[in-house]
């Protein structure tokens, strides 16, 4: 496989420095991509860069994932309108370990192959570098004029930031440039990968290598991922879509990909899966014939959920999705975990009842019309129950004189009441 050809048809190249393709065709090349360690999980905004590293390794080259422990203490002005919070070393080390565990699902860190991946942290080589040494050995090679000309700096200076640009942030591109120089000298790293917003920082690095040691280094960036409607990719109403199931459950993760638009689904299949050009073309044709079945979104959600979580997590997410409309909803409801239950019924009205009352038993009509507001009156609740329009935990209840007890609780805590086909109410026992 040819790395640049592969990324080109997938729409994953924004800019390439001249000579990059020739370098990659000449020999196994080492490249690095920087990852911001401000959280102990990656989110899907990181995925395009991670996929670049994986393609790079699949094409026979050696990937380095650089966790920016030092630069994470400063904050990158690129694409930002405000400075980031600065982190302490203990937090950064914890985040680094968590990020490596996630990257291990994508990259081979363990084999004895010459192109096995490595994780590096720029804090390790920056922590003992004094300011005087840095100013003398690195600062003198890059002029302020050169640094000022960068788009990321100009945007901040021209009013996009409320408080301008601090000296700390201004030095960021020089620190990132030094990372490239250090890895060039210690790991024979000839290429830096990143998002298109990093082009200025990356080229500062290649320029530093040229000016300080006369070396030749290269740059390649991917486009920043966008949505067809112009909205920001990877953001939901509740925030980032994380790879760690503690922050975004596999069910919510699966639903994110399942609900993208048709135009985005085709683009995302190229970027976030390893399906071939022929496989994606076949899916596009299938989708054109029957868009209601949404084969693009279903395959995208399957591929990415299995890759980030597991085939088992994907199957569980599909099962959970069938609770609302599937035939075996009652059985599925009993088998899913508490978090998935809450995710599926997020936004559904809730009421709380005392566990002691449920243990004693609550008359059905009182539960439907008094303890909750699912029905405006007991009379209406009775009428709909007799007519077969009331369910508890997805099982019909037709006896208006029945009593609901704690024996019916899901996870020992929840009751799912349903009126008609679409009106739900979640009862929480406490």
CSV table of C-alpha atoms in Angstrom, one decimal:
chain,number,residue,atom,x,y,z
A,1,UNK,CA,0.0,0.0,0.0
A,2,UNK,CA,1.1,3.5,-0.8
A,3,UNK,CA,0.4,5.9,2.1
A,4,UNK,CA,-0.3,9.0,0.2
A,5,UNK,CA,-2.4,7.3,-2.5
A,6,UNK,CA,-4.4,5.6,0.3
A,7,UNK,CA,-5.1,8.9,2.1
A,8,UNK,CA,-5.8,10.7,-1.1
A,9,UNK,CA,-8.8,8.6,-2.2
A,10,UNK,CA,-10.1,8.6,1.4
A,11,UNK,CA,-10.1,12.5,1.3
A,12,UNK,CA,-7.7,12.6,4.2
A,13,UNK,CA,-5.0,15.0,2.8
A,14,UNK,CA,-5.1,18.7,3.1
A,15,UNK,CA,-1.5,19.8,2.5
A,16,UNK,CA,1.7,17.9,1.7
A,17,UNK,CA,5.2,19.3,1.7
A,18,UNK,CA,7.1,18.7,-1.6
A,19,UNK,CA,9.3,15.7,-1.5
A,20,UNK,CA,7.1,13.8,1.1
A,21,UNK,CA,5.9,11.2,-1.3
A,22,UNK,CA,9.4,10.5,-2.7
A,23,UNK,CA,10.7,10.1,0.9
A,24,UNK,CA,8.0,7.5,1.7
A,25,UNK,CA,8.7,5.6,-1.5
A,26,UNK,CA,12.4,5.6,-0.8
A,27,UNK,CA,12.5,3.8,2.6
A,28,UNK,CA,10.6,2.9,5.7
A,29,UNK,CA,10.1,6.3,7.3
A,30,UNK,CA,9.3,7.4,10.9
A,31,UNK,CA,6.5,10.0,11.4
A,32,UNK,CA,5.0,11.4,14.5
A,33,UNK,CA,1.6,12.9,15.4
A,34,UNK,CA,1.0,15.0,18.5
A,35,UNK,CA,-1.9,14.3,20.8
A,36,UNK,CA,-3.1,16.8,23.4
A,37,UNK,CA,-3.2,15.1,26.9
A,38,UNK,CA,-5.6,17.5,28.5
A,39,UNK,CA,-8.1,14.5,29.3
A,40,UNK,CA,-7.6,10.9,30.1
A,41,UNK,CA,-9.5,9.8,27.0
A,42,UNK,CA,-9.4,10.6,23.3
A,43,UNK,CA,-12.5,11.8,21.6
A,44,UNK,CA,-13.7,11.3,18.1
A,45,UNK,CA,-12.0,14.6,17.1
A,46,UNK,CA,-8.7,12.8,17.6
A,47,UNK,CA,-9.8,9.8,15.4
A,48,UNK,CA,-8.7,11.2,12.0
A,49,UNK,CA,-5.1,11.7,13.3
A,50,UNK,CA,-5.1,8.2,14.9
A,51,UNK,CA,-6.4,6.7,11.6
A,52,UNK,CA,-3.5,8.4,9.8
A,53,UNK,CA,-1.0,6.8,12.1
A,54,UNK,CA,-2.7,3.4,11.6
A,55,UNK,CA,-2.6,3.8,7.8
A,56,UNK,CA,1.0,4.8,8.1
A,57,UNK,CA,1.9,1.6,10.0
A,58,UNK,CA,-0.2,-0.6,7.7
A,59,UNK,CA,1.8,0.9,4.8
A,60,UNK,CA,5.0,-0.4,6.4
A,61,UNK,CA,6.2,2.8,8.1
A,62,UNK,CA,6.9,3.5,11.8
A,63,UNK,CA,4.5,5.7,13.7
A,64,UNK,CA,5.3,7.7,16.8
A,65,UNK,CA,2.4,9.0,19.0
A,66,UNK,CA,3.6,12.0,20.9
A,67,UNK,CA,1.7,12.9,24.0
A,68,UNK,CA,2.3,16.6,24.6
A,69,UNK,CA,3.1,16.6,28.3
A,70,UNK,CA,5.2,19.7,28.1
A,71,UNK,CA,3.2,21.6,25.4
A,72,UNK,CA,0.0,20.5,27.2
A,73,UNK,CA,1.2,22.6,30.1
A,74,UNK,CA,1.2,25.6,27.9
A,75,UNK,CA,-1.7,25.4,25.4
A,76,UNK,CA,-1.7,25.6,21.7
A,77,UNK,CA,-3.2,28.8,20.2
A,78,UNK,CA,-4.1,27.1,16.9
A,79,UNK,CA,-7.8,27.3,16.3
A,80,UNK,CA,-8.5,28.4,19.9
A,81,UNK,CA,-10.0,31.6,21.1
A,82,UNK,CA,-8.8,31.3,24.7
A,83,UNK,CA,-5.9,29.8,26.6
A,84,UNK,CA,-6.3,26.3,28.0
A,85,UNK,CA,-6.2,25.3,31.6
A,86,UNK,CA,-2.7,24.2,32.5
A,87,UNK,CA,-2.2,20.7,34.0
A,88,UNK,CA,0.1,19.3,36.7
A,89,UNK,CA,2.6,16.5,36.0
A,90,UNK,CA,0.6,13.8,37.9
A,91,UNK,CA,-2.5,14.5,35.9
A,92,UNK,CA,-0.5,14.5,32.6
A,93,UNK,CA,1.1,11.1,33.5
A,94,UNK,CA,-2.3,9.6,34.2
A,95,UNK,CA,-3.7,10.9,31.0
A,96,UNK,CA,-0.7,9.6,29.0
A,97,UNK,CA,-1.2,6.1,30.3
A,98,UNK,CA,-4.9,6.1,29.5
A,99,UNK,CA,-4.3,7.5,26.0
A,100,UNK,CA,-1.7,4.8,25.3
A,101,UNK,CA,-4.2,2.1,26.3
A,102,UNK,CA,-6.7,3.5,23.8
A,103,UNK,CA,-4.1,3.8,21.0
A,104,UNK,CA,-3.1,0.2,21.5
A,105,UNK,CA,-6.5,-0.7,19.9
A,106,UNK,CA,-5.3,1.0,16.7
A,107,UNK,CA,-1.5,0.6,16.7
A,108,UNK,CA,1.0,-2.2,17.2
A,109,UNK,CA,3.2,-1.2,20.1
A,110,UNK,CA,4.1,-4.7,21.2
A,111,UNK,CA,5.6,-6.7,18.3
A,112,UNK,CA,9.2,-6.9,17.4
A,113,UNK,CA,8.6,-5.5,13.9
A,114,UNK,CA,10.9,-2.7,12.9
A,115,UNK,CA,7.9,-0.4,12.3
A,116,UNK,CA,6.2,-1.1,15.7
A,117,UNK,CA,4.7,2.1,17.1
A,118,UNK,CA,6.1,4.0,20.0
A,119,UNK,CA,4.6,6.5,22.5
A,120,UNK,CA,6.8,9.4,23.5
A,121,UNK,CA,6.1,12.4,25.8
A,122,UNK,CA,7.8,15.7,25.1
A,123,UNK,CA,7.9,16.4,28.8
A,124,UNK,CA,10.6,13.8,29.1
A,125,UNK,CA,13.1,15.9,27.0
A,126,UNK,CA,11.7,19.4,27.9
A,127,UNK,CA,11.6,19.2,31.7
A,128,UNK,CA,15.3,19.7,32.2
A,129,UNK,CA,15.7,22.3,29.4
A,130,UNK,CA,16.4,25.7,31.0
A,131,UNK,CA,14.9,28.8,29.6
A,132,UNK,CA,18.4,30.2,28.9
A,133,UNK,CA,19.5,27.1,27.0
A,134,UNK,CA,16.3,27.1,25.0
A,135,UNK,CA,16.7,30.8,24.1
A,136,UNK,CA,20.3,30.3,23.1
A,137,UNK,CA,20.2,27.0,21.3
A,138,UNK,CA,16.8,27.1,19.7
A,139,UNK,CA,15.3,30.6,19.8
A,140,UNK,CA,18.1,32.2,17.7
A,141,UNK,CA,17.3,30.0,14.7
A,142,UNK,CA,13.7,31.2,14.1
A,143,UNK,CA,13.0,34.9,13.8
A,144,UNK,CA,10.0,36.7,15.3
A,145,UNK,CA,9.0,37.8,11.8
A,146,UNK,CA,8.7,34.2,10.8
A,147,UNK,CA,6.7,33.3,13.8
A,148,UNK,CA,4.4,36.3,13.5
A,149,UNK,CA,3.5,35.4,9.9
A,150,UNK,CA,1.7,32.2,11.0
A,151,UNK,CA,-2.0,32.1,10.5
A,152,UNK,CA,-2.7,30.8,14.0
A,153,UNK,CA,-0.8,33.8,15.5
A,154,UNK,CA,-2.4,36.3,13.2
A,155,UNK,CA,-5.9,35.2,13.9
A,156,UNK,CA,-5.4,35.6,17.6
A,157,UNK,CA,-3.7,39.0,17.2
A,158,UNK,CA,-6.5,40.2,14.9
A,159,UNK,CA,-9.3,40.1,17.5
A,160,UNK,CA,-10.4,36.4,17.6
A,161,UNK,CA,-9.1,36.2,21.2
A,162,UNK,CA,-10.6,38.2,24.0
A,163,UNK,CA,-7.3,38.8,25.7
A,164,UNK,CA,-4.8,38.7,22.8
A,165,UNK,CA,-1.9,36.2,22.7
A,166,UNK,CA,0.3,35.5,25.7
A,167,UNK,CA,4.0,35.1,25.4
A,168,UNK,CA,3.5,31.6,26.7
A,169,UNK,CA,1.3,30.7,23.8
A,170,UNK,CA,3.5,32.5,21.3
A,171,UNK,CA,6.4,30.2,22.2
A,172,UNK,CA,4.2,27.1,21.5
A,173,UNK,CA,5.2,26.8,17.8
A,174,UNK,CA,8.9,27.0,18.8
A,175,UNK,CA,8.4,24.2,21.4
A,176,UNK,CA,6.6,22.0,18.9
A,177,UNK,CA,9.3,22.8,16.4
A,178,UNK,CA,11.9,21.6,18.9
A,179,UNK,CA,9.9,18.3,19.3
A,180,UNK,CA,10.4,17.7,15.6
A,181,UNK,CA,14.1,18.5,15.8
A,182,UNK,CA,14.5,16.2,18.9
A,183,UNK,CA,12.7,13.3,17.3
A,184,UNK,CA,14.6,13.9,14.0
A,185,UNK,CA,17.9,13.6,15.9
A,186,UNK,CA,17.0,10.7,18.3
A,187,UNK,CA,14.4,8.7,16.3
A,188,UNK,CA,15.3,9.6,12.7
A,189,UNK,CA,11.8,11.0,12.4
A,190,UNK,CA,11.5,12.6,9.0
A,191,UNK,CA,7.8,13.4,8.8
A,192,UNK,CA,5.2,15.1,11.1
A,193,UNK,CA,1.5,14.5,10.6
A,194,UNK,CA,-1.4,16.6,12.0
A,195,UNK,CA,-4.6,18.4,11.3
A,196,UNK,CA,-4.6,21.3,8.9
A,197,UNK,CA,-4.7,23.8,11.8
A,198,UNK,CA,-1.2,22.5,12.7
A,199,UNK,CA,0.5,23.4,9.4
A,200,UNK,CA,2.1,26.5,10.8
A,201,UNK,CA,3.5,24.6,13.8
A,202,UNK,CA,4.7,21.7,11.7
A,203,UNK,CA,6.5,23.8,9.2
A,204,UNK,CA,8.2,25.7,12.0
A,205,UNK,CA,9.7,22.4,13.0
A,206,UNK,CA,10.9,21.5,9.5
A,207,UNK,CA,12.4,24.9,9.1
A,208,UNK,CA,14.2,24.6,12.5
A,209,UNK,CA,15.6,21.3,11.4
A,210,UNK,CA,16.9,22.9,8.1
A,211,UNK,CA,18.3,26.0,9.8
A,212,UNK,CA,19.9,24.3,12.8
A,213,UNK,CA,21.4,21.1,11.4
A,214,UNK,CA,20.8,21.3,7.6
A,215,UNK,CA,18.4,18.4,7.7
A,216,UNK,CA,15.4,17.8,5.5
A,217,UNK,CA,12.0,17.0,7.1
A,218,UNK,CA,8.5,16.8,5.8
A,219,UNK,CA,4.9,17.6,6.7
A,220,UNK,CA,1.5,16.2,5.8
A,221,UNK,CA,-1.8,17.4,7.2
A,222,UNK,CA,-5.4,16.1,7.0
A,223,UNK,CA,-8.4,18.4,6.7
A,224,UNK,CA,-10.4,19.3,9.8
A,225,UNK,CA,-13.5,17.1,9.8
A,226,UNK,CA,-16.7,19.0,9.2
A,227,UNK,CA,-20.4,18.1,8.9
A,228,UNK,CA,-22.3,18.6,5.7
A,229,UNK,CA,-24.6,21.2,7.4
A,230,UNK,CA,-21.5,23.2,8.5
A,231,UNK,CA,-21.9,22.1,12.2
A,232,UNK,CA,-18.9,21.1,14.3
A,233,UNK,CA,-18.0,17.4,13.9
A,234,UNK,CA,-17.9,15.3,17.1
A,235,UNK,CA,-19.9,17.6,19.3
A,236,UNK,CA,-23.4,16.7,20.7
A,237,UNK,CA,-25.6,18.6,23.0
A,238,UNK,CA,-23.9,16.9,25.9
A,239,UNK,CA,-20.4,17.6,24.7
A,240,UNK,CA,-17.6,15.5,23.1
A,241,UNK,CA,-18.1,12.0,21.9
A,242,UNK,CA,-15.4,10.2,23.9
A,243,UNK,CA,-13.7,6.8,23.2
A,244,UNK,CA,-13.8,5.9,26.8
A,245,UNK,CA,-17.1,4.1,27.8
A,246,UNK,CA,-17.0,5.9,31.1
A,247,UNK,CA,-17.7,9.2,29.4
A,248,UNK,CA,-19.7,8.1,26.3
A,249,UNK,CA,-21.4,4.7,26.6
A,250,UNK,CA,-21.0,2.3,23.6
A,251,UNK,CA,-24.8,2.7,23.0
A,252,UNK,CA,-24.5,6.5,22.7
A,253,UNK,CA,-21.3,6.1,20.6
A,254,UNK,CA,-23.1,3.8,18.2
A,255,UNK,CA,-26.1,6.1,18.0
A,256,UNK,CA,-23.8,9.1,17.1
A,257,UNK,CA,-22.6,7.3,14.0
A,258,UNK,CA,-26.0,5.8,13.2
A,259,UNK,CA,-27.5,9.3,13.1
A,260,UNK,CA,-25.1,11.1,10.7
A,261,UNK,CA,-26.5,12.4,7.4
A,262,UNK,CA,-26.2,10.5,4.1
A,263,UNK,CA,-23.6,12.9,2.8
A,264,UNK,CA,-21.5,12.6,6.0
A,265,UNK,CA,-21.9,8.8,6.2
A,266,UNK,CA,-20.1,8.3,2.8
A,267,UNK,CA,-17.3,10.7,3.8
A,268,UNK,CA,-16.9,9.2,7.3
A,269,UNK,CA,-16.7,5.6,5.9
A,270,UNK,CA,-13.6,6.6,4.0
A,271,UNK,CA,-12.0,8.4,6.9
A,272,UNK,CA,-13.0,6.3,9.9
A,273,UNK,CA,-13.0,2.7,8.6
A,274,UNK,CA,-10.7,0.4,6.7
A,275,UNK,CA,-13.3,-0.6,4.1
A,276,UNK,CA,-11.9,-0.6,0.5
A,277,UNK,CA,-12.8,1.8,-2.2
A,278,UNK,CA,-14.9,-1.0,-3.9
A,279,UNK,CA,-16.7,-1.9,-0.6
A,280,UNK,CA,-17.7,1.7,0.0
A,281,UNK,CA,-18.8,2.1,-3.7
A,282,UNK,CA,-21.0,-0.9,-3.3
A,283,UNK,CA,-22.6,0.5,-0.1
A,284,UNK,CA,-23.2,3.8,-1.8
A,285,UNK,CA,-25.0,2.0,-4.6
A,286,UNK,CA,-27.0,0.0,-2.2
A,287,UNK,CA,-28.0,3.1,-0.3
A,288,UNK,CA,-29.1,4.9,-3.4
A,289,UNK,CA,-31.5,2.0,-4.2
A,290,UNK,CA,-33.0,1.9,-0.7
A,291,UNK,CA,-32.0,5.0,1.4
A,292,UNK,CA,-34.7,4.2,4.0
A,293,UNK,CA,-32.7,1.2,5.1
A,294,UNK,CA,-29.7,3.5,5.7
A,295,UNK,CA,-27.0,0.9,4.9
A,296,UNK,CA,-24.2,3.6,4.9
A,297,UNK,CA,-25.0,4.6,8.5
A,298,UNK,CA,-25.5,1.1,9.7
A,299,UNK,CA,-22.2,-0.1,8.3
A,300,UNK,CA,-20.4,3.0,9.6
A,301,UNK,CA,-21.8,2.6,13.1
A,302,UNK,CA,-20.8,-1.1,13.1
A,303,UNK,CA,-17.2,-0.6,11.9
A,304,UNK,CA,-16.4,2.3,14.2
A,305,UNK,CA,-18.1,0.9,17.3
A,306,UNK,CA,-16.4,-2.5,16.9
A,307,UNK,CA,-13.0,-0.8,16.3
A,308,UNK,CA,-13.2,1.5,19.3
A,309,UNK,CA,-15.1,-0.8,21.7
A,310,UNK,CA,-15.7,-4.4,20.6
A,311,UNK,CA,-18.0,-6.6,18.5
A,312,UNK,CA,-19.8,-7.5,21.8
A,313,UNK,CA,-20.3,-3.8,22.6
A,314,UNK,CA,-21.7,-3.2,19.1
A,315,UNK,CA,-24.1,-6.2,19.4
A,316,UNK,CA,-25.3,-4.8,22.8
A,317,UNK,CA,-25.8,-1.4,21.3
A,318,UNK,CA,-27.9,-2.8,18.5
A,319,UNK,CA,-30.0,-4.8,20.9
A,320,UNK,CA,-30.6,-1.8,23.1
A,321,UNK,CA,-31.7,0.2,20.0
A,322,UNK,CA,-34.4,-2.5,19.5
A,323,UNK,CA,-36.0,-1.8,22.9
A,324,UNK,CA,-38.2,1.0,21.4
A,325,UNK,CA,-39.4,-1.0,18.3
A,326,UNK,CA,-38.2,-4.6,18.5
A,327,UNK,CA,-40.3,-7.7,19.1
A,328,UNK,CA,-38.2,-9.0,22.0
A,329,UNK,CA,-38.1,-5.6,23.8
A,330,UNK,CA,-39.1,-7.0,27.2
A,331,UNK,CA,-36.3,-9.6,27.2
A,332,UNK,CA,-33.7,-7.1,26.0
A,333,UNK,CA,-34.9,-4.6,28.6
A,334,UNK,CA,-34.1,-7.1,31.4
A,335,UNK,CA,-30.6,-7.9,30.0
A,336,UNK,CA,-29.2,-4.4,29.4
A,337,UNK,CA,-27.1,-2.6,32.0
A,338,UNK,CA,-28.3,0.5,34.0
A,339,UNK,CA,-26.3,3.1,32.0
A,340,UNK,CA,-27.6,1.8,28.7
A,341,UNK,CA,-31.1,1.9,30.0
A,342,UNK,CA,-30.7,5.5,31.1
A,343,UNK,CA,-29.1,6.3,27.7
A,344,UNK,CA,-32.0,4.8,25.7
A,345,UNK,CA,-34.6,6.7,27.7
A,346,UNK,CA,-32.6,9.9,28.1
A,347,UNK,CA,-35.1,12.8,28.2
A,348,UNK,CA,-38.1,10.6,29.2
A,349,UNK,CA,-40.1,12.1,32.1
A,350,UNK,CA,-39.1,10.6,35.4
A,351,UNK,CA,-40.8,10.2,38.8
A,352,UNK,CA,-39.4,8.9,42.1
A,353,UNK,CA,-41.2,6.6,44.5
A,354,UNK,CA,-40.2,5.2,47.9
A,355,UNK,CA,-38.9,1.6,47.7
A,356,UNK,CA,-40.9,0.8,50.8
A,357,UNK,CA,-44.1,1.7,48.9
A,358,UNK,CA,-43.2,-0.6,46.1
A,359,UNK,CA,-42.3,-3.4,48.5
A,360,UNK,CA,-45.8,-3.1,50.0
A,361,UNK,CA,-47.3,-2.8,46.5
A,362,UNK,CA,-48.8,0.2,44.7
A,363,UNK,CA,-52.2,-0.1,42.9
A,364,UNK,CA,-51.6,0.2,39.1
A,365,UNK,CA,-54.0,3.1,38.6
A,366,UNK,CA,-52.4,5.1,41.5
A,367,UNK,CA,-49.0,4.5,39.9
A,368,UNK,CA,-50.2,5.7,36.5
A,369,UNK,CA,-52.2,8.7,37.5
A,370,UNK,CA,-51.1,9.8,41.0
A,371,UNK,CA,-47.5,8.7,41.6
A,372,UNK,CA,-46.7,9.8,38.0
A,373,UNK,CA,-48.5,12.1,35.5
A,374,UNK,CA,-48.5,9.5,32.7
A,375,UNK,CA,-52.4,9.8,32.8
A,376,UNK,CA,-54.4,12.9,33.9
A,377,UNK,CA,-56.9,10.7,35.9
A,378,UNK,CA,-57.4,7.2,37.2
A,379,UNK,CA,-60.5,6.9,35.0
A,380,UNK,CA,-58.5,7.5,31.8
A,381,UNK,CA,-55.8,5.1,33.0
A,382,UNK,CA,-58.4,2.4,33.7
A,383,UNK,CA,-59.9,2.8,30.2
A,384,UNK,CA,-56.6,2.6,28.4
A,385,UNK,CA,-55.4,-0.3,30.5
A,386,UNK,CA,-58.5,-2.4,29.7
A,387,UNK,CA,-58.0,-1.5,26.0
A,388,UNK,CA,-54.5,-2.9,26.0
A,389,UNK,CA,-52.7,0.5,25.8
A,390,UNK,CA,-50.5,0.2,29.0
A,391,UNK,CA,-47.2,-1.6,29.4
A,392,UNK,CA,-44.8,-2.0,32.3
A,393,UNK,CA,-41.2,-2.9,31.3
A,394,UNK,CA,-42.5,-3.5,27.7
A,395,UNK,CA,-45.1,-6.1,28.8
A,396,UNK,CA,-48.8,-5.3,28.5
A,397,UNK,CA,-50.9,-4.9,31.7
A,398,UNK,CA,-54.6,-5.3,31.1
A,399,UNK,CA,-56.0,-5.7,34.7
A,400,UNK,CA,-56.7,-2.2,36.1
A,401,UNK,CA,-57.0,-3.7,39.6
A,402,UNK,CA,-53.4,-5.1,39.6
A,403,UNK,CA,-50.7,-4.1,42.0
A,404,UNK,CA,-47.2,-3.2,41.0
A,405,UNK,CA,-44.4,-4.4,43.4
A,406,UNK,CA,-40.6,-4.2,43.7
A,407,UNK,CA,-40.5,-7.6,42.0
A,408,UNK,CA,-41.0,-5.8,38.7
A,409,UNK,CA,-38.0,-3.4,39.1
A,410,UNK,CA,-35.3,-3.4,36.4
A,411,UNK,CA,-31.8,-3.5,38.0
A,412,UNK,CA,-33.6,-3.4,41.3
A,413,UNK,CA,-34.4,0.3,40.8
A,414,UNK,CA,-36.4,1.2,37.6
A,415,UNK,CA,-39.9,0.7,36.2
A,416,UNK,CA,-40.6,1.7,32.6
A,417,UNK,CA,-44.2,2.7,32.1
A,418,UNK,CA,-45.6,3.1,28.6
A,419,UNK,CA,-48.8,4.7,27.4
A,420,UNK,CA,-49.7,3.8,23.8
A,421,UNK,CA,-46.8,3.4,21.4
A,422,UNK,CA,-44.6,6.5,22.1
A,423,UNK,CA,-45.3,7.9,25.6
A,424,UNK,CA,-42.8,6.6,28.2
A,425,UNK,CA,-42.2,7.4,31.9
A,426,UNK,CA,-39.4,6.1,34.0
A,427,UNK,CA,-40.0,5.4,37.7
A,428,UNK,CA,-37.0,5.4,40.0
A,429,UNK,CA,-37.4,3.6,43.3
A,430,UNK,CA,-35.3,5.0,46.2
